[in-house]
Amino acid sequence: MARSERLLTLLQVLRRYQRPVSGASLAQELGISIRTLYRDIATLQAQGAAIDGEAGVGYVMRPGFMLPPLMFSQTELEALVLGFRWVGKYADTALTEAATDALAKIGAVLPSELREALETNTLLVGPRTVPEQESVDLTFLRSVMRSQHKLRIAYRDANDVASQRVIWPFALGYFQTTRILAGWCETRQDFRHFRTERILTAEQLDQRYPRSRTALLRSWREARADLFTPDKVKA
C-alpha cells in the first residue's frame, strides 16, 4: 500500500471510533508496525488533521474534521456521479438542486486529473417517465419524517376512494414513475404504503409517534418490505 493511500485509510479508520483507540489496535488493523503508525499520526497532525492523543494513551479524531477529496478513487467518483445523476433525474426539485450543488462542490476541490475524470464521466441515467403531479411537498414530508411527528393525510386510492389517515411516516421511496411514502397507519394498525401523487393534503400533528423511526424501519423490513413496490402499494 502506498504511503498516501495508507494515510487516507488511517483517517477513515479513525473516523469510525468515537473514543480513543490504542496505537497497537490501529497498527494491527492497518497491517503496519507501531513505529510506522506513530510516524503516520505525526505526519497527519502536521498536515492539520484534528487527531488528539499520544503514544501509550490512544488516538481520536475530533468531530467535524473533513477528509480530503483525494480519498476518491476513479471507481468511487463514477459511483458518485451516477448516484447524483440518478437523484437529479428521479428525485424532487429540492433534492435535484442539492445533488447538482453537491457535485459542483466536489468538482471544485478535486485535483485537475480527478476533476477531468468527473467532468468526462460517461455513465448515464435513462429517461424518466414523468409521474402525475403531486399536491404535497416532498421536502415537507422529509421534514416530518426527520422530526418523527405524526402526519394526517387525505388520500385517494387506486379506485378513487378518498379517506383520512393518521400515519407515522418513516420512509420515502423514489422510483422511475412514482414516489411512495411508507408509514404505520393508525386506522389499519399496520404498515401501509401511499403513492405521493394520491396524497391530497398532508398536515403535521403536534404529537410525535411513540416508536423511533429506526425501530419502525426495522419492523417494516421484517414484515412488509417486499410490498414496497409501485405495483403492490396497499393503502
PDB file of C-alpha atoms in Angstrom, residues 11-212:
ATOM      1  CA  LEU A  11      -8.036   8.830   8.592  1.00  0.00           C
ATOM      2  CA  GLN A  12     -11.023   6.748   7.567  1.00  0.00           C
ATOM      3  CA  VAL A  13     -10.338   4.215  10.317  1.00  0.00           C
ATOM      4  CA  LEU A  14     -10.089   6.967  12.938  1.00  0.00           C
ATOM      5  CA  ARG A  15     -13.452   8.369  11.852  1.00  0.00           C
ATOM      6  CA  ARG A  16     -15.125   5.117  12.899  1.00  0.00           C
ATOM      7  CA  TYR A  17     -14.080   5.481  16.531  1.00  0.00           C
ATOM      8  CA  GLN A  18     -15.922   7.768  18.953  1.00  0.00           C
ATOM      9  CA  ARG A  19     -13.449   7.104  21.783  1.00  0.00           C
ATOM     10  CA  PRO A  20      -9.639   6.967  21.860  1.00  0.00           C
ATOM     11  CA  VAL A  21      -8.232   3.824  20.249  1.00  0.00           C
ATOM     12  CA  SER A  22      -4.792   2.468  21.016  1.00  0.00           C
ATOM     13  CA  GLY A  23      -1.945   2.742  18.574  1.00  0.00           C
ATOM     14  CA  ALA A  24      -1.472  -1.028  18.742  1.00  0.00           C
ATOM     15  CA  SER A  25      -5.076  -1.618  17.579  1.00  0.00           C
ATOM     16  CA  LEU A  26      -4.690   0.856  14.726  1.00  0.00           C
ATOM     17  CA  ALA A  27      -1.382  -0.651  13.653  1.00  0.00           C
ATOM     18  CA  GLN A  28      -2.876  -4.145  13.660  1.00  0.00           C
ATOM     19  CA  GLU A  29      -5.882  -3.060  11.592  1.00  0.00           C
ATOM     20  CA  LEU A  30      -3.644  -1.357   9.022  1.00  0.00           C
ATOM     21  CA  GLY A  31      -1.082  -4.131   8.979  1.00  0.00           C
ATOM     22  CA  ILE A  32       1.851  -1.859   9.856  1.00  0.00           C
ATOM     23  CA  SER A  33       4.339  -1.598  12.690  1.00  0.00           C
ATOM     24  CA  ILE A  34       3.654   0.584  15.722  1.00  0.00           C
ATOM     25  CA  ARG A  35       6.622   2.796  14.809  1.00  0.00           C
ATOM     26  CA  THR A  36       5.180   3.348  11.312  1.00  0.00           C
ATOM     27  CA  LEU A  37       1.820   4.212  12.855  1.00  0.00           C
ATOM     28  CA  TYR A  38       3.376   6.820  15.141  1.00  0.00           C
ATOM     29  CA  ARG A  39       5.122   8.405  12.156  1.00  0.00           C
ATOM     30  CA  ASP A  40       1.890   8.430  10.152  1.00  0.00           C
ATOM     31  CA  ILE A  41      -0.036  10.027  13.034  1.00  0.00           C
ATOM     32  CA  ALA A  42       2.634  12.716  13.353  1.00  0.00           C
ATOM     33  CA  THR A  43       2.517  13.369   9.592  1.00  0.00           C
ATOM     34  CA  LEU A  44      -1.252  13.770   9.603  1.00  0.00           C
ATOM     35  CA  GLN A  45      -1.155  16.071  12.628  1.00  0.00           C
ATOM     36  CA  ALA A  46       1.493  18.213  10.922  1.00  0.00           C
ATOM     37  CA  GLN A  47      -0.799  18.475   7.871  1.00  0.00           C
ATOM     38  CA  GLY A  48      -3.667  19.759  10.021  1.00  0.00           C
ATOM     39  CA  ALA A  49      -5.606  16.604  10.856  1.00  0.00           C
ATOM     40  CA  ALA A  50      -7.511  17.107  14.128  1.00  0.00           C
ATOM     41  CA  ILE A  51      -6.149  13.999  15.864  1.00  0.00           C
ATOM     42  CA  ASP A  52      -5.833  14.115  19.654  1.00  0.00           C
ATOM     43  CA  GLY A  53      -3.813  11.702  21.784  1.00  0.00           C
ATOM     44  CA  GLU A  54      -0.348  10.330  22.159  1.00  0.00           C
ATOM     45  CA  ALA A  55       1.619   7.104  22.257  1.00  0.00           C
ATOM     46  CA  GLY A  56       0.552   4.873  25.137  1.00  0.00           C
ATOM     47  CA  VAL A  57      -2.761   6.712  25.607  1.00  0.00           C
ATOM     48  CA  GLY A  58      -4.681   6.343  22.367  1.00  0.00           C
ATOM     49  CA  TYR A  59      -5.891   8.484  19.496  1.00  0.00           C
ATOM     50  CA  VAL A  60      -9.206  10.028  18.486  1.00  0.00           C
ATOM     51  CA  MET A  61     -10.165  12.402  15.675  1.00  0.00           C
ATOM     52  CA  ARG A  62     -12.186  15.426  16.744  1.00  0.00           C
ATOM     53  CA  PRO A  63     -15.697  15.702  15.235  1.00  0.00           C
ATOM     54  CA  GLY A  64     -16.054  17.916  12.209  1.00  0.00           C
ATOM     55  CA  PHE A  65     -12.748  17.100  10.537  1.00  0.00           C
ATOM     56  CA  MET A  66     -13.370  16.513   6.845  1.00  0.00           C
ATOM     57  CA  LEU A  67     -11.406  14.008   4.824  1.00  0.00           C
ATOM     58  CA  PRO A  68      -9.703  15.484   1.754  1.00  0.00           C
ATOM     59  CA  PRO A  69     -11.232  14.815  -1.683  1.00  0.00           C
ATOM     60  CA  LEU A  70      -8.099  12.882  -2.698  1.00  0.00           C
ATOM     61  CA  MET A  71      -9.670   9.900  -0.958  1.00  0.00           C
ATOM     62  CA  PHE A  72     -11.824   9.255  -4.056  1.00  0.00           C
ATOM     63  CA  SER A  73     -10.693   6.561  -6.464  1.00  0.00           C
ATOM     64  CA  GLN A  74     -11.827   6.536 -10.104  1.00  0.00           C
ATOM     65  CA  THR A  75     -14.454   3.926  -9.294  1.00  0.00           C
ATOM     66  CA  GLU A  76     -15.717   5.906  -6.292  1.00  0.00           C
ATOM     67  CA  LEU A  77     -16.041   9.003  -8.473  1.00  0.00           C
ATOM     68  CA  GLU A  78     -18.022   7.019 -11.032  1.00  0.00           C
ATOM     69  CA  ALA A  79     -20.361   5.789  -8.295  1.00  0.00           C
ATOM     70  CA  LEU A  80     -20.831   9.345  -7.006  1.00  0.00           C
ATOM     71  CA  VAL A  81     -21.555  10.778 -10.447  1.00  0.00           C
ATOM     72  CA  LEU A  82     -24.014   8.008 -11.311  1.00  0.00           C
ATOM     73  CA  GLY A  83     -25.799   8.436  -7.987  1.00  0.00           C
ATOM     74  CA  PHE A  84     -26.003  12.208  -8.304  1.00  0.00           C
ATOM     75  CA  ARG A  85     -27.294  11.916 -11.864  1.00  0.00           C
ATOM     76  CA  TRP A  86     -29.973   9.451 -10.766  1.00  0.00           C
ATOM     77  CA  VAL A  87     -31.083  11.799  -7.986  1.00  0.00           C
ATOM     78  CA  GLY A  88     -31.002  14.698 -10.419  1.00  0.00           C
ATOM     79  CA  LYS A  89     -33.429  12.904 -12.717  1.00  0.00           C
ATOM     80  CA  TYR A  90     -35.746  10.994 -10.388  1.00  0.00           C
ATOM     81  CA  ALA A  91     -35.891  12.949  -7.120  1.00  0.00           C
ATOM     82  CA  ASP A  92     -37.965  16.024  -6.336  1.00  0.00           C
ATOM     83  CA  THR A  93     -36.801  19.567  -7.105  1.00  0.00           C
ATOM     84  CA  ALA A  94     -35.122  20.229  -3.757  1.00  0.00           C
ATOM     85  CA  LEU A  95     -33.057  17.033  -3.875  1.00  0.00           C
ATOM     86  CA  THR A  96     -32.252  17.588  -7.562  1.00  0.00           C
ATOM     87  CA  GLU A  97     -30.834  21.020  -6.794  1.00  0.00           C
ATOM     88  CA  ALA A  98     -28.950  19.669  -3.769  1.00  0.00           C
ATOM     89  CA  ALA A  99     -27.385  16.896  -5.872  1.00  0.00           C
ATOM     90  CA  THR A 100     -26.259  19.401  -8.511  1.00  0.00           C
ATOM     91  CA  ASP A 101     -24.760  21.704  -5.867  1.00  0.00           C
ATOM     92  CA  ALA A 102     -23.005  18.834  -4.083  1.00  0.00           C
ATOM     93  CA  LEU A 103     -21.434  17.565  -7.292  1.00  0.00           C
ATOM     94  CA  ALA A 104     -20.234  21.080  -8.125  1.00  0.00           C
ATOM     95  CA  LYS A 105     -18.657  21.405  -4.658  1.00  0.00           C
ATOM     96  CA  ILE A 106     -16.822  18.121  -5.097  1.00  0.00           C
ATOM     97  CA  GLY A 107     -15.574  19.119  -8.532  1.00  0.00           C
ATOM     98  CA  ALA A 108     -14.335  22.484  -7.274  1.00  0.00           C
ATOM     99  CA  VAL A 109     -11.879  20.952  -4.798  1.00  0.00           C
ATOM    100  CA  LEU A 110     -10.679  17.943  -6.766  1.00  0.00           C
ATOM    101  CA  PRO A 111      -7.177  17.954  -8.262  1.00  0.00           C
ATOM    102  CA  SER A 112      -7.118  18.575 -12.010  1.00  0.00           C
ATOM    103  CA  GLU A 113      -6.804  14.942 -13.142  1.00  0.00           C
ATOM    104  CA  LEU A 114      -9.725  13.806 -10.987  1.00  0.00           C
ATOM    105  CA  ARG A 115     -11.801  16.844 -11.955  1.00  0.00           C
ATOM    106  CA  GLU A 116     -11.348  15.893 -15.599  1.00  0.00           C
ATOM    107  CA  ALA A 117     -12.482  12.341 -14.818  1.00  0.00           C
ATOM    108  CA  LEU A 118     -15.541  13.790 -13.075  1.00  0.00           C
ATOM    109  CA  GLU A 119     -16.435  16.101 -15.949  1.00  0.00           C
ATOM    110  CA  THR A 120     -15.921  13.489 -18.679  1.00  0.00           C
ATOM    111  CA  ASN A 121     -17.754  10.673 -16.900  1.00  0.00           C
ATOM    112  CA  THR A 122     -19.935   8.779 -19.385  1.00  0.00           C
ATOM    113  CA  LEU A 123     -22.172   6.776 -17.012  1.00  0.00           C
ATOM    114  CA  LEU A 124     -25.695   7.883 -17.883  1.00  0.00           C
ATOM    115  CA  VAL A 125     -29.173   7.510 -16.407  1.00  0.00           C
ATOM    116  CA  GLY A 126     -32.059   6.535 -18.657  1.00  0.00           C
ATOM    117  CA  PRO A 127     -35.075   8.723 -19.469  1.00  0.00           C
ATOM    118  CA  ARG A 128     -37.652   9.351 -16.801  1.00  0.00           C
ATOM    119  CA  THR A 129     -41.376   8.817 -17.116  1.00  0.00           C
ATOM    120  CA  VAL A 130     -42.960  11.917 -15.642  1.00  0.00           C
ATOM    121  CA  PRO A 131     -45.302  10.970 -12.760  1.00  0.00           C
ATOM    122  CA  GLU A 132     -48.666  12.520 -12.076  1.00  0.00           C
ATOM    123  CA  GLN A 133     -48.393  15.965 -10.469  1.00  0.00           C
ATOM    124  CA  GLU A 134     -48.118  15.821  -6.686  1.00  0.00           C
ATOM    125  CA  SER A 135     -50.181  18.007  -4.356  1.00  0.00           C
ATOM    126  CA  VAL A 136     -47.890  17.638  -1.343  1.00  0.00           C
ATOM    127  CA  ASP A 137     -44.361  18.999  -0.991  1.00  0.00           C
ATOM    128  CA  LEU A 138     -41.867  16.144  -0.616  1.00  0.00           C
ATOM    129  CA  THR A 139     -39.492  18.450   1.242  1.00  0.00           C
ATOM    130  CA  PHE A 140     -42.240  18.792   3.851  1.00  0.00           C
ATOM    131  CA  LEU A 141     -42.670  15.010   4.049  1.00  0.00           C
ATOM    132  CA  ARG A 142     -38.954  14.501   4.597  1.00  0.00           C
ATOM    133  CA  SER A 143     -39.017  17.127   7.349  1.00  0.00           C
ATOM    134  CA  VAL A 144     -41.880  15.355   9.130  1.00  0.00           C
ATOM    135  CA  MET A 145     -40.002  12.057   8.923  1.00  0.00           C
ATOM    136  CA  ARG A 146     -36.850  13.589  10.404  1.00  0.00           C
ATOM    137  CA  SER A 147     -38.794  15.111  13.311  1.00  0.00           C
ATOM    138  CA  GLN A 148     -40.752  11.847  13.784  1.00  0.00           C
ATOM    139  CA  HIS A 149     -44.139  13.553  14.041  1.00  0.00           C
ATOM    140  CA  LYS A 150     -47.484  12.055  13.177  1.00  0.00           C
ATOM    141  CA  LEU A 151     -48.982  13.057   9.847  1.00  0.00           C
ATOM    142  CA  ARG A 152     -52.649  13.457   8.947  1.00  0.00           C
ATOM    143  CA  ILE A 153     -53.289  12.870   5.255  1.00  0.00           C
ATOM    144  CA  ALA A 154     -56.229  12.874   2.899  1.00  0.00           C
ATOM    145  CA  TYR A 155     -55.648  10.043   0.436  1.00  0.00           C
ATOM    146  CA  ARG A 156     -57.283   8.870  -2.795  1.00  0.00           C
ATOM    147  CA  ASP A 157     -56.643   5.193  -3.608  1.00  0.00           C
ATOM    148  CA  ALA A 158     -56.463   3.469  -6.999  1.00  0.00           C
ATOM    149  CA  ASN A 159     -60.269   3.064  -7.010  1.00  0.00           C
ATOM    150  CA  ASP A 160     -60.712   6.813  -6.441  1.00  0.00           C
ATOM    151  CA  VAL A 161     -61.961   6.229  -2.869  1.00  0.00           C
ATOM    152  CA  ALA A 162     -60.912   9.032  -0.505  1.00  0.00           C
ATOM    153  CA  SER A 163     -60.017   8.519   3.154  1.00  0.00           C
ATOM    154  CA  GLN A 164     -58.448  10.349   6.096  1.00  0.00           C
ATOM    155  CA  ARG A 165     -55.490   8.688   7.796  1.00  0.00           C
ATOM    156  CA  VAL A 166     -53.106   9.428  10.660  1.00  0.00           C
ATOM    157  CA  ILE A 167     -49.782   7.795   9.900  1.00  0.00           C
ATOM    158  CA  TRP A 168     -46.258   7.606  11.300  1.00  0.00           C
ATOM    159  CA  PRO A 169     -44.123   8.287   8.214  1.00  0.00           C
ATOM    160  CA  PHE A 170     -40.639   6.771   8.230  1.00  0.00           C
ATOM    161  CA  ALA A 171     -39.506   6.130   4.637  1.00  0.00           C
ATOM    162  CA  LEU A 172     -39.867   7.711   1.200  1.00  0.00           C
ATOM    163  CA  GLY A 173     -39.108   5.622  -1.873  1.00  0.00           C
ATOM    164  CA  TYR A 174     -38.139   7.100  -5.242  1.00  0.00           C
ATOM    165  CA  PHE A 175     -38.986   5.035  -8.328  1.00  0.00           C
ATOM    166  CA  GLN A 176     -38.825   5.774 -12.042  1.00  0.00           C
ATOM    167  CA  THR A 177     -42.532   6.512 -12.349  1.00  0.00           C
ATOM    168  CA  THR A 178     -43.658   7.430  -8.837  1.00  0.00           C
ATOM    169  CA  ARG A 179     -42.708   8.047  -5.195  1.00  0.00           C
ATOM    170  CA  ILE A 180     -44.073   6.079  -2.261  1.00  0.00           C
ATOM    171  CA  LEU A 181     -44.413   7.100   1.389  1.00  0.00           C
ATOM    172  CA  ALA A 182     -44.202   4.258   3.917  1.00  0.00           C
ATOM    173  CA  GLY A 183     -45.774   4.633   7.341  1.00  0.00           C
ATOM    174  CA  TRP A 184     -47.597   2.966  10.200  1.00  0.00           C
ATOM    175  CA  CYS A 185     -51.314   3.620   9.716  1.00  0.00           C
ATOM    176  CA  GLU A 186     -53.323   4.133  12.912  1.00  0.00           C
ATOM    177  CA  THR A 187     -56.548   3.259  11.083  1.00  0.00           C
ATOM    178  CA  ARG A 188     -55.297  -0.094   9.749  1.00  0.00           C
ATOM    179  CA  GLN A 189     -52.959  -0.768  12.682  1.00  0.00           C
ATOM    180  CA  ASP A 190     -50.397  -1.954  10.183  1.00  0.00           C
ATOM    181  CA  PHE A 191     -47.761  -0.710   7.778  1.00  0.00           C
ATOM    182  CA  ARG A 192     -49.154   0.944   4.667  1.00  0.00           C
ATOM    183  CA  HIS A 193     -47.647   2.499   1.542  1.00  0.00           C
ATOM    184  CA  PHE A 194     -49.015   5.637  -0.093  1.00  0.00           C
ATOM    185  CA  ARG A 195     -48.266   6.884  -3.598  1.00  0.00           C
ATOM    186  CA  THR A 196     -47.410  10.544  -3.116  1.00  0.00           C
ATOM    187  CA  GLU A 197     -49.381  11.729  -6.165  1.00  0.00           C
ATOM    188  CA  ARG A 198     -52.522  10.345  -4.469  1.00  0.00           C
ATOM    189  CA  ILE A 199     -51.968  12.279  -1.230  1.00  0.00           C
ATOM    190  CA  LEU A 200     -54.404  15.188  -1.482  1.00  0.00           C
ATOM    191  CA  THR A 201     -53.387  17.045   1.695  1.00  0.00           C
ATOM    192  CA  ALA A 202     -50.860  16.484   4.488  1.00  0.00           C
ATOM    193  CA  GLU A 203     -50.750  18.087   7.943  1.00  0.00           C
ATOM    194  CA  GLN A 204     -48.087  17.611  10.594  1.00  0.00           C
ATOM    195  CA  LEU A 205     -49.581  16.928  14.018  1.00  0.00           C
ATOM    196  CA  ASP A 206     -48.122  18.076  17.320  1.00  0.00           C
ATOM    197  CA  GLN A 207     -47.669  14.534  18.621  1.00  0.00           C
ATOM    198  CA  ARG A 208     -44.506  12.614  17.892  1.00  0.00           C
ATOM    199  CA  TYR A 209     -45.070   8.951  17.200  1.00  0.00           C
ATOM    200  CA  PRO A 210     -44.208   6.646  20.122  1.00  0.00           C
ATOM    201  CA  ARG A 211     -41.615   4.477  18.358  1.00  0.00           C
ATOM    202  CA  SER A 212     -38.389   5.703  16.807  1.00  0.00           C
TER     203      SER A 212
END
